[in-house]
Coordinates of C-alpha atoms and ligand atoms in Angstrom, one line a residue:
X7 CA -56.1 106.5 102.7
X8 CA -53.9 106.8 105.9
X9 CA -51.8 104.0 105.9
X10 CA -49.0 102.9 108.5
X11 CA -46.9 100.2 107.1
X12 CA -44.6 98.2 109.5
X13 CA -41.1 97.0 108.0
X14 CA -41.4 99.8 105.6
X15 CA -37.6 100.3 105.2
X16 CA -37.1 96.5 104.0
X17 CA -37.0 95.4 100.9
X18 CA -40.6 94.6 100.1
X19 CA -41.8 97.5 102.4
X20 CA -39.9 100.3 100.6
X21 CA -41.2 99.1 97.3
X22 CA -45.0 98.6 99.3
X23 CA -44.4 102.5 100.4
X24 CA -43.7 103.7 96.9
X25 CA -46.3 102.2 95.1
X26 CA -48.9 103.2 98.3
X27 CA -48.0 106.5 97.3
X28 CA -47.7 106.5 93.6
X29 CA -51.7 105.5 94.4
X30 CA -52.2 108.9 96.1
X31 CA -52.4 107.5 99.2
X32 CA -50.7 108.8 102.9
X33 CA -48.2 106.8 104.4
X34 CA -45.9 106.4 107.6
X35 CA -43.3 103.9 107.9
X36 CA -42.2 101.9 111.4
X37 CA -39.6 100.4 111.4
X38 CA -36.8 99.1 113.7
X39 CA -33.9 98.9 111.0
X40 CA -32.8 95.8 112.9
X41 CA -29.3 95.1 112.6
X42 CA -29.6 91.7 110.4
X43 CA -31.3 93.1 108.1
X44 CA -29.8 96.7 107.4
X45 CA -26.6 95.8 109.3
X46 CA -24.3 99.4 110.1
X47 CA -25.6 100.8 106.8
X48 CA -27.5 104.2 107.6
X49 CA -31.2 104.2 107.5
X50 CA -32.4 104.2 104.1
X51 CA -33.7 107.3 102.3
X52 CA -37.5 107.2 102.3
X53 CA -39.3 108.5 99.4
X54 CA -40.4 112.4 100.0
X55 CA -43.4 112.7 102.5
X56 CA -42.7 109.3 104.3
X57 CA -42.2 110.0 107.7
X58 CA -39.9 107.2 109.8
X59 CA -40.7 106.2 113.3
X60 CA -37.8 104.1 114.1
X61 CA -38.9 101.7 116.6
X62 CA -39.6 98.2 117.1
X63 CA -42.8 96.8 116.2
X64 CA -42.8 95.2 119.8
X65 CA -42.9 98.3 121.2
X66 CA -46.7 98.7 122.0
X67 CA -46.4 102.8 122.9
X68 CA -44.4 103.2 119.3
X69 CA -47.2 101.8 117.4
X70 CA -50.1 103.0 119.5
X71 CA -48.3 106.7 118.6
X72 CA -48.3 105.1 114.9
X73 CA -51.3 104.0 114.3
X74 CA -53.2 107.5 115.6
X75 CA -55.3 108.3 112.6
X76 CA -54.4 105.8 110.5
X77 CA -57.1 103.9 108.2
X78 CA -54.4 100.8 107.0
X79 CA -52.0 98.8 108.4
X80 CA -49.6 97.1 106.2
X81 CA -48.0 95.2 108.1
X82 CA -44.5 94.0 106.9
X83 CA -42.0 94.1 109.9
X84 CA -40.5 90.7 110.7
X85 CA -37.8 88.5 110.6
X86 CA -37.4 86.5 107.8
X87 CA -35.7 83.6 105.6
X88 CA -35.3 80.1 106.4
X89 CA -33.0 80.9 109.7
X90 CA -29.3 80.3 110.7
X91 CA -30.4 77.1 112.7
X92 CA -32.5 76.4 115.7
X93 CA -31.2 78.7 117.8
X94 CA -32.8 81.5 116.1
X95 CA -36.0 79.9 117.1
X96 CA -36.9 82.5 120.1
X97 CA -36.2 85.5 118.1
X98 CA -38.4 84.2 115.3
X99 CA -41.3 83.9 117.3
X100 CA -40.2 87.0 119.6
X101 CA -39.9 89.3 116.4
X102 CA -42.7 87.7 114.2
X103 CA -45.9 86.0 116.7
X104 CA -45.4 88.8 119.3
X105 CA -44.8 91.6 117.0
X106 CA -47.7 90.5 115.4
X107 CA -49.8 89.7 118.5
X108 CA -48.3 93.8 119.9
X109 CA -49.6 95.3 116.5
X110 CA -52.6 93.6 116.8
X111 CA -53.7 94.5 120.4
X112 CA -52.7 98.2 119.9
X113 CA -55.6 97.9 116.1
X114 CA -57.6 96.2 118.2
X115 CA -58.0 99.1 121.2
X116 CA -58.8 101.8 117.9
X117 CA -62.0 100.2 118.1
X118 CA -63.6 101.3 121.1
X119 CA -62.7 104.8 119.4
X120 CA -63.9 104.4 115.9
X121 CA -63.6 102.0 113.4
X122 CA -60.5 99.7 113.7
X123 CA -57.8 99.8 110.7
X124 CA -57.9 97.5 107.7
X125 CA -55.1 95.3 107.9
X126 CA -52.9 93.3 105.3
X127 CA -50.6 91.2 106.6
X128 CA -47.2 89.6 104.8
X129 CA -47.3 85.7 104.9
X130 CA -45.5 83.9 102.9
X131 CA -45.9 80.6 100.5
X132 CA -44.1 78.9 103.3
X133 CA -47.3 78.3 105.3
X134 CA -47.8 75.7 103.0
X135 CA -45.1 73.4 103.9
X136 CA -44.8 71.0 100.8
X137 CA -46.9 72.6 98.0
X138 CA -49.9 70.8 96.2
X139 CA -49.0 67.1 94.7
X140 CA -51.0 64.5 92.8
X141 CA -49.9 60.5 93.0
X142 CA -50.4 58.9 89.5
X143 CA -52.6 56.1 91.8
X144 CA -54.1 58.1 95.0
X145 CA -54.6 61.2 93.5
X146 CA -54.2 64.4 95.4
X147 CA -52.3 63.5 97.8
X148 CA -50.6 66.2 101.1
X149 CA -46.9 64.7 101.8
X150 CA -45.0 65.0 104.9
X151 CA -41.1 66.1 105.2
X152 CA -38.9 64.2 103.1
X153 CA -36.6 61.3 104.5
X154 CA -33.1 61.7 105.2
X155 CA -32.7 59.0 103.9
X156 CA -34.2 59.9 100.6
X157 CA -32.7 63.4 100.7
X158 CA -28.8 61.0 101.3
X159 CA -30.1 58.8 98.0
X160 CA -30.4 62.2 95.8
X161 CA -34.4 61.7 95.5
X162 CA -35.6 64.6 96.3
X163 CA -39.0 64.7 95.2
X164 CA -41.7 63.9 98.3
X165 CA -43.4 60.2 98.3
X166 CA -46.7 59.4 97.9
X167 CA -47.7 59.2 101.8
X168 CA -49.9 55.9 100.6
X169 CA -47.3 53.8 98.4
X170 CA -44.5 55.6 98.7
X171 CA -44.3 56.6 94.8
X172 CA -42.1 60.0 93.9
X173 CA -45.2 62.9 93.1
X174 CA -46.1 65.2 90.6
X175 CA -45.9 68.9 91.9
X176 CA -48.9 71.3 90.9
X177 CA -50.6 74.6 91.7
X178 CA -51.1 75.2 95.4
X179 CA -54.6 77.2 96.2
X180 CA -55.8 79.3 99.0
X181 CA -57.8 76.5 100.5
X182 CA -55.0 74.0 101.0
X183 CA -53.8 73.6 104.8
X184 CA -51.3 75.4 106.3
X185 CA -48.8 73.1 107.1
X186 CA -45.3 75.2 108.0
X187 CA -41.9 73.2 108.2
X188 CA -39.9 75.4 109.5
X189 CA -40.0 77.7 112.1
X190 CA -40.5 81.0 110.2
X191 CA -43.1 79.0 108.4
X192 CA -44.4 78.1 111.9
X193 CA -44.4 81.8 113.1
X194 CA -46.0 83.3 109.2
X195 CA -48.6 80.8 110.0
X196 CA -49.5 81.6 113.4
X197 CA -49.7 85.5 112.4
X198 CA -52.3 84.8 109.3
X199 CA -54.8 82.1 112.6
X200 CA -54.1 85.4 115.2
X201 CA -55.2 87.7 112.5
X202 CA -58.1 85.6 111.8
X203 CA -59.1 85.8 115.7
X204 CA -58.3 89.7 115.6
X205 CA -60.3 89.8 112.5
X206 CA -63.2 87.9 113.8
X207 CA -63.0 89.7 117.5
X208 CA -63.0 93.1 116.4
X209 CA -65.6 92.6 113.0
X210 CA -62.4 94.4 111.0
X211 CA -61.7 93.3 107.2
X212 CA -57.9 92.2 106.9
X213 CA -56.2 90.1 104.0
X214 CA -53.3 87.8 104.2
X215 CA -50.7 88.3 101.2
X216 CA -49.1 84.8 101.0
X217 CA -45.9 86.5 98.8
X218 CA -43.9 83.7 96.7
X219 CA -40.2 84.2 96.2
X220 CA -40.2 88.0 96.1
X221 CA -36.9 89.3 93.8
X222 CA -35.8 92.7 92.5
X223 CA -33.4 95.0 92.6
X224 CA -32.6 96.3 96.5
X225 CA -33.1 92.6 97.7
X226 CA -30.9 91.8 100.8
X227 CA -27.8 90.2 99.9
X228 CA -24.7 88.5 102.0
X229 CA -27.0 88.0 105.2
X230 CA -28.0 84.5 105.8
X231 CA -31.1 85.2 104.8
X232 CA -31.2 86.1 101.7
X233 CA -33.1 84.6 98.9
X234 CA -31.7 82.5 96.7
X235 CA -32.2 84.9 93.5
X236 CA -29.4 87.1 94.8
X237 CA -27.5 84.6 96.0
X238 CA -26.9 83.9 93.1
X239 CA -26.4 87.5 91.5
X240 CA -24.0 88.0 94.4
X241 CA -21.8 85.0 92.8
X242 CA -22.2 85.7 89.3
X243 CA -21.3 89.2 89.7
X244 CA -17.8 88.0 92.0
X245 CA -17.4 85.3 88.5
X246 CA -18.7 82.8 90.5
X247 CA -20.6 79.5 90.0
X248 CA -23.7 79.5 91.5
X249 CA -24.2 76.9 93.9
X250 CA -27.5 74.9 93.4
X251 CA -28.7 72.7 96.2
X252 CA -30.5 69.3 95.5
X253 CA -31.1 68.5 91.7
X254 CA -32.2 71.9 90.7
X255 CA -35.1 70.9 89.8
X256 CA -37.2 72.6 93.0
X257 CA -39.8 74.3 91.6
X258 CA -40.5 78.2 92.5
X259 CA -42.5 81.2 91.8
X260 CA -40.5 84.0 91.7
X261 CA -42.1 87.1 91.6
X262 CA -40.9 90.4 91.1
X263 CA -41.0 92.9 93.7
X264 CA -42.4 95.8 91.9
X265 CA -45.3 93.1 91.2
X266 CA -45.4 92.2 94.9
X267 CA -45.8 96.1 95.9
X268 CA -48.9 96.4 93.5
X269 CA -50.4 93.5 95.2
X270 CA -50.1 95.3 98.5
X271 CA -52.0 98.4 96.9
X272 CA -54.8 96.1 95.8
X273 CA -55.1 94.6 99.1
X274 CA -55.4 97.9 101.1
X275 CA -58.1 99.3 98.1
X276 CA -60.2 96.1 98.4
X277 CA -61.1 95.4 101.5
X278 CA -63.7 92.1 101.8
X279 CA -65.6 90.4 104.2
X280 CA -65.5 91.9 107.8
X281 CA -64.8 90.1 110.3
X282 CA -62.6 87.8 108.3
X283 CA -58.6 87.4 107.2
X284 CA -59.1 86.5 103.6
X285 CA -56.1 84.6 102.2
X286 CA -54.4 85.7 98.8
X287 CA -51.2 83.8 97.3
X288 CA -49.1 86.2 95.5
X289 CA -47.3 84.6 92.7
X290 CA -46.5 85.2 89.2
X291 CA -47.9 82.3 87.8
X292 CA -45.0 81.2 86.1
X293 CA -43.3 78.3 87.4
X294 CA -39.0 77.9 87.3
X295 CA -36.3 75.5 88.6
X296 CA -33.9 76.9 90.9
X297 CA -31.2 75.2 88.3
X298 CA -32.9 76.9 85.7
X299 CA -32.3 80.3 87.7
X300 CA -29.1 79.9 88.8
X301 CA -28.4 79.1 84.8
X302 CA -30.3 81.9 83.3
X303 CA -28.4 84.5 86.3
X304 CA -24.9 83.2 85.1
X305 CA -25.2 83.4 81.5
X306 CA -26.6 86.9 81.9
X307 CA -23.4 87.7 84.2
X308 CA -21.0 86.0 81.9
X309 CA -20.5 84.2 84.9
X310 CA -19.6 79.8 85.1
X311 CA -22.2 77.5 84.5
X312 CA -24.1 76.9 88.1
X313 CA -22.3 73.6 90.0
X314 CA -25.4 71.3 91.2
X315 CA -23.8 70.1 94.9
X316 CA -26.7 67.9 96.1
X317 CA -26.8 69.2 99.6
X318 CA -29.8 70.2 101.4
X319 CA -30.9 72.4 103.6
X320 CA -33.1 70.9 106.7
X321 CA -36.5 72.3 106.7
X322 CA -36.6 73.4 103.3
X323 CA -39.5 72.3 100.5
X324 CA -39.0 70.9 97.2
X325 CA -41.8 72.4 95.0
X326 CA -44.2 75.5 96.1
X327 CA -45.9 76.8 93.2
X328 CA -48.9 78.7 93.5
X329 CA -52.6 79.5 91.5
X330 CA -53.0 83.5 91.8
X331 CA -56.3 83.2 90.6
X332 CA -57.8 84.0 93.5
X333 CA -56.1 87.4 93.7
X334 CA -56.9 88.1 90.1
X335 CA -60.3 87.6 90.5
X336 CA -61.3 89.6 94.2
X337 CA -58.2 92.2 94.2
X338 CA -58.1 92.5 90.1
X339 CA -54.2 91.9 90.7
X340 CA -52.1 89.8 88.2
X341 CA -48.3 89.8 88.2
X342 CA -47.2 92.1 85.1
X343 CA -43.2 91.6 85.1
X344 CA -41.7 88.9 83.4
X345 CA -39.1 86.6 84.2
X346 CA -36.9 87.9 81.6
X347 CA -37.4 91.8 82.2
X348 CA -37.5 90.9 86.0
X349 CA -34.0 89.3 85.8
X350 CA -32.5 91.7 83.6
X351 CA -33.3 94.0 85.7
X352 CA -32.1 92.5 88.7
X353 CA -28.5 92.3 87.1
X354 CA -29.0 95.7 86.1
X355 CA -28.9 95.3 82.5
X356 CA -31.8 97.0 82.6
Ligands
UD1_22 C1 -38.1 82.2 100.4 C2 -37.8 83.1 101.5 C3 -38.8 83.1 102.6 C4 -40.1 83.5 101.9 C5 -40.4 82.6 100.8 C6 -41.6 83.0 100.0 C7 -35.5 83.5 102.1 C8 -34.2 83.0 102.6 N1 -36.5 82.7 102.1 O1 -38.1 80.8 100.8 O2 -38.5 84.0 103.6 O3 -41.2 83.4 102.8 O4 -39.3 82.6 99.9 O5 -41.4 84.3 99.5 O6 -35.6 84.7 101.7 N2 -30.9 77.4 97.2 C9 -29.8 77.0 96.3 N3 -28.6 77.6 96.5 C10 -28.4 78.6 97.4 C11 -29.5 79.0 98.2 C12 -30.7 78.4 98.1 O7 -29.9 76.1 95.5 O8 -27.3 79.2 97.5 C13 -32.2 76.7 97.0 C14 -32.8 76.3 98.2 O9 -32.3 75.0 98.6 C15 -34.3 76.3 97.9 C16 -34.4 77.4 96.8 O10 -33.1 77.7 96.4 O11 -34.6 75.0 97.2 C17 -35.0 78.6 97.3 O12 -34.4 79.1 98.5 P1 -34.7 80.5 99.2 O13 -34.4 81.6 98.2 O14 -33.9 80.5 100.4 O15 -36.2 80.5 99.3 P2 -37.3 79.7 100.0 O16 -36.8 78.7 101.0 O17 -38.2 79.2 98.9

């Protein structure tokens, strides 16, 4: 197929491009190299046969001039990370909801002329908010931010909205409410309910990959929005204890990049239901502790045992784990890197 993915020089979308080609397919990139992600590095070299448009995706001629023949949109272009503070907010939603809503307008008008493109779209886990949660009395239970006050006292885990009890984290599934905490949760969420309406207004197919923590070698690193997995590398390699917020005992699923990339594949080979933006979480299935990464990242550094500081970060969630079944089942896509290969790797003692 004839695939234009957006964001394709970023970390996910260079290992997306790869494995879009390894799959035989065609495959143009766009992408702005925005200076907070790449900062004054020169553009990164694109695998042989990938063609760069450098240009925002808010740019509507750009990606009218991109999309021209293409079958698949993968769209990956936006800003991401939890955010500096607030006053990120307008860029957020400038680079993420209108870059979505410009992407989307310029798909939709390939209709009139054809068919319109396929398009899979990067959420994230973060349109969640708090992840699913049981109460040993009320059951299932959906509970909102934590307290300060709670967060001050070192309990971390979110109450039981009916008695106030600490929870029991689970498996969140593609059916539970979208629920974002922070803005770039706020602007993942808004993309997956305008591709729903694009979806549903032009009759198109389109799939929402809700990626869990994504890590692997070529992730960003000393930018504020990094991921915590190479925060830590980044320590352990200076000798370094990394620095574990809360208990270290949020829960994660990290999944590997190379994983993540496959996913992508399966979600531009499998199109469903037209008309419709069918939600997939992409996870490995395997559930870890932030404390229990930040130990296993040391000791394969040599570097100090992590320090647990207690602090906090506003908007963050405690525990977002996900069920991948669904993925497994429609797109035939399970994760195949394991935590130890995928960490080894990371620290390149692979
Ligand atoms: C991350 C991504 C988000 C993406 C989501 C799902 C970043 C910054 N965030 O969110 O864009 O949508 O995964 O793929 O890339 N922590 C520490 N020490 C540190 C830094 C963080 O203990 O030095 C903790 C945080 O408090 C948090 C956890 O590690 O509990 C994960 O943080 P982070 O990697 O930023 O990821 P998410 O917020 O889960």
């Amino acid at each position: 197929m004839r695939i234009l993915v957006t964001g394709g020089a970023g970390f996910i979308g260079a290992a997306a491009t790869r494995a879009l080609l390894a799959a035989g397919h065609d495959v143009v990139v766009l992408d702005a190299l925005r200076a907070d992600v790449h900062g004054d590095r020169p553009a990164p070299a694109l695998p042989d046969g990938v063609d760069l448009l450098r240009a925002d995706v808010r740019d509507g001629a750009a990606v009218r001039d991109a999309l021209a023949g293409r079958d698949v949109v993968v769209h990956l272009a936006a800003k991401v990370g939890l955010g500096v503070g607030i006053d990120d907010i307008d860029d957020y939603v400038s680079s993420n909801d209108l870059g979505t809503a410009v992407l989307l307008r310029a798909a939709a008008e390939r209709v009139g002329a054809g068919q319109a493109p396929h398009v899979v779209y990067a959420s994230s886990m973060v349109v969640y908010g708090e992840g699913a949660y049981a109460c040993a009395d009320h059951g299932a239970v959906h509970p909102p931010p934590r307290a300060e006050t709670d967060l001050a006292a070192g309990v971390f885990d979110p109450r039981c909205p009916v008695c106030g009890r600490v929870l029991v984290p689970g498996l969140v599934a593609e059916d539970a409410p979208l629920d974002p905490r922070n803005v770039y949760a706020a602007t993942k969420a808004h993309g997956e309910r305008l591709l729903a309406a694009w979806a549903r207004a032009t009759g198109a197919t389109a799939a929402a990959l809700r990626f869990h923590n994504v890590y692997g070698s070529g992730m960003p690193r000393n930018t504020p929005y990094a991921g915590v997995a190479s925060i830590f590398r980044s320590e352990a390699e200076h000798g370094r204890a990394p620095r574990v917020f809360e208990d270290g005992g949020q829960r994660r699923d990290l999944v590997h990049v190379d994983d993540v990339a496959r996913a992508v594949v399966a979600a531009v080979e499998r199109p469903q239901a037209p008309g419709r933006a069918e939600p997939f979480n992409v996870g490995s299935g395997t559930v870890t502790t932030v404390g229990e990464l930040a130990r296993r990242v040391a000791a394969l550094l040599g570097a100090p045992e992590p320090v647990v500081t207690g602090e906090w970060r506003a908007g963050d969630v405690r525990h977002v784990t996900a069920s991948s079944e669904r993925a497994g089942r429609v797109l035939g896509w399970r994760a195949e890197v394991g935590l130890d290969e995928g960490l080894a790797a990371l620290v390149g003692r692979l």
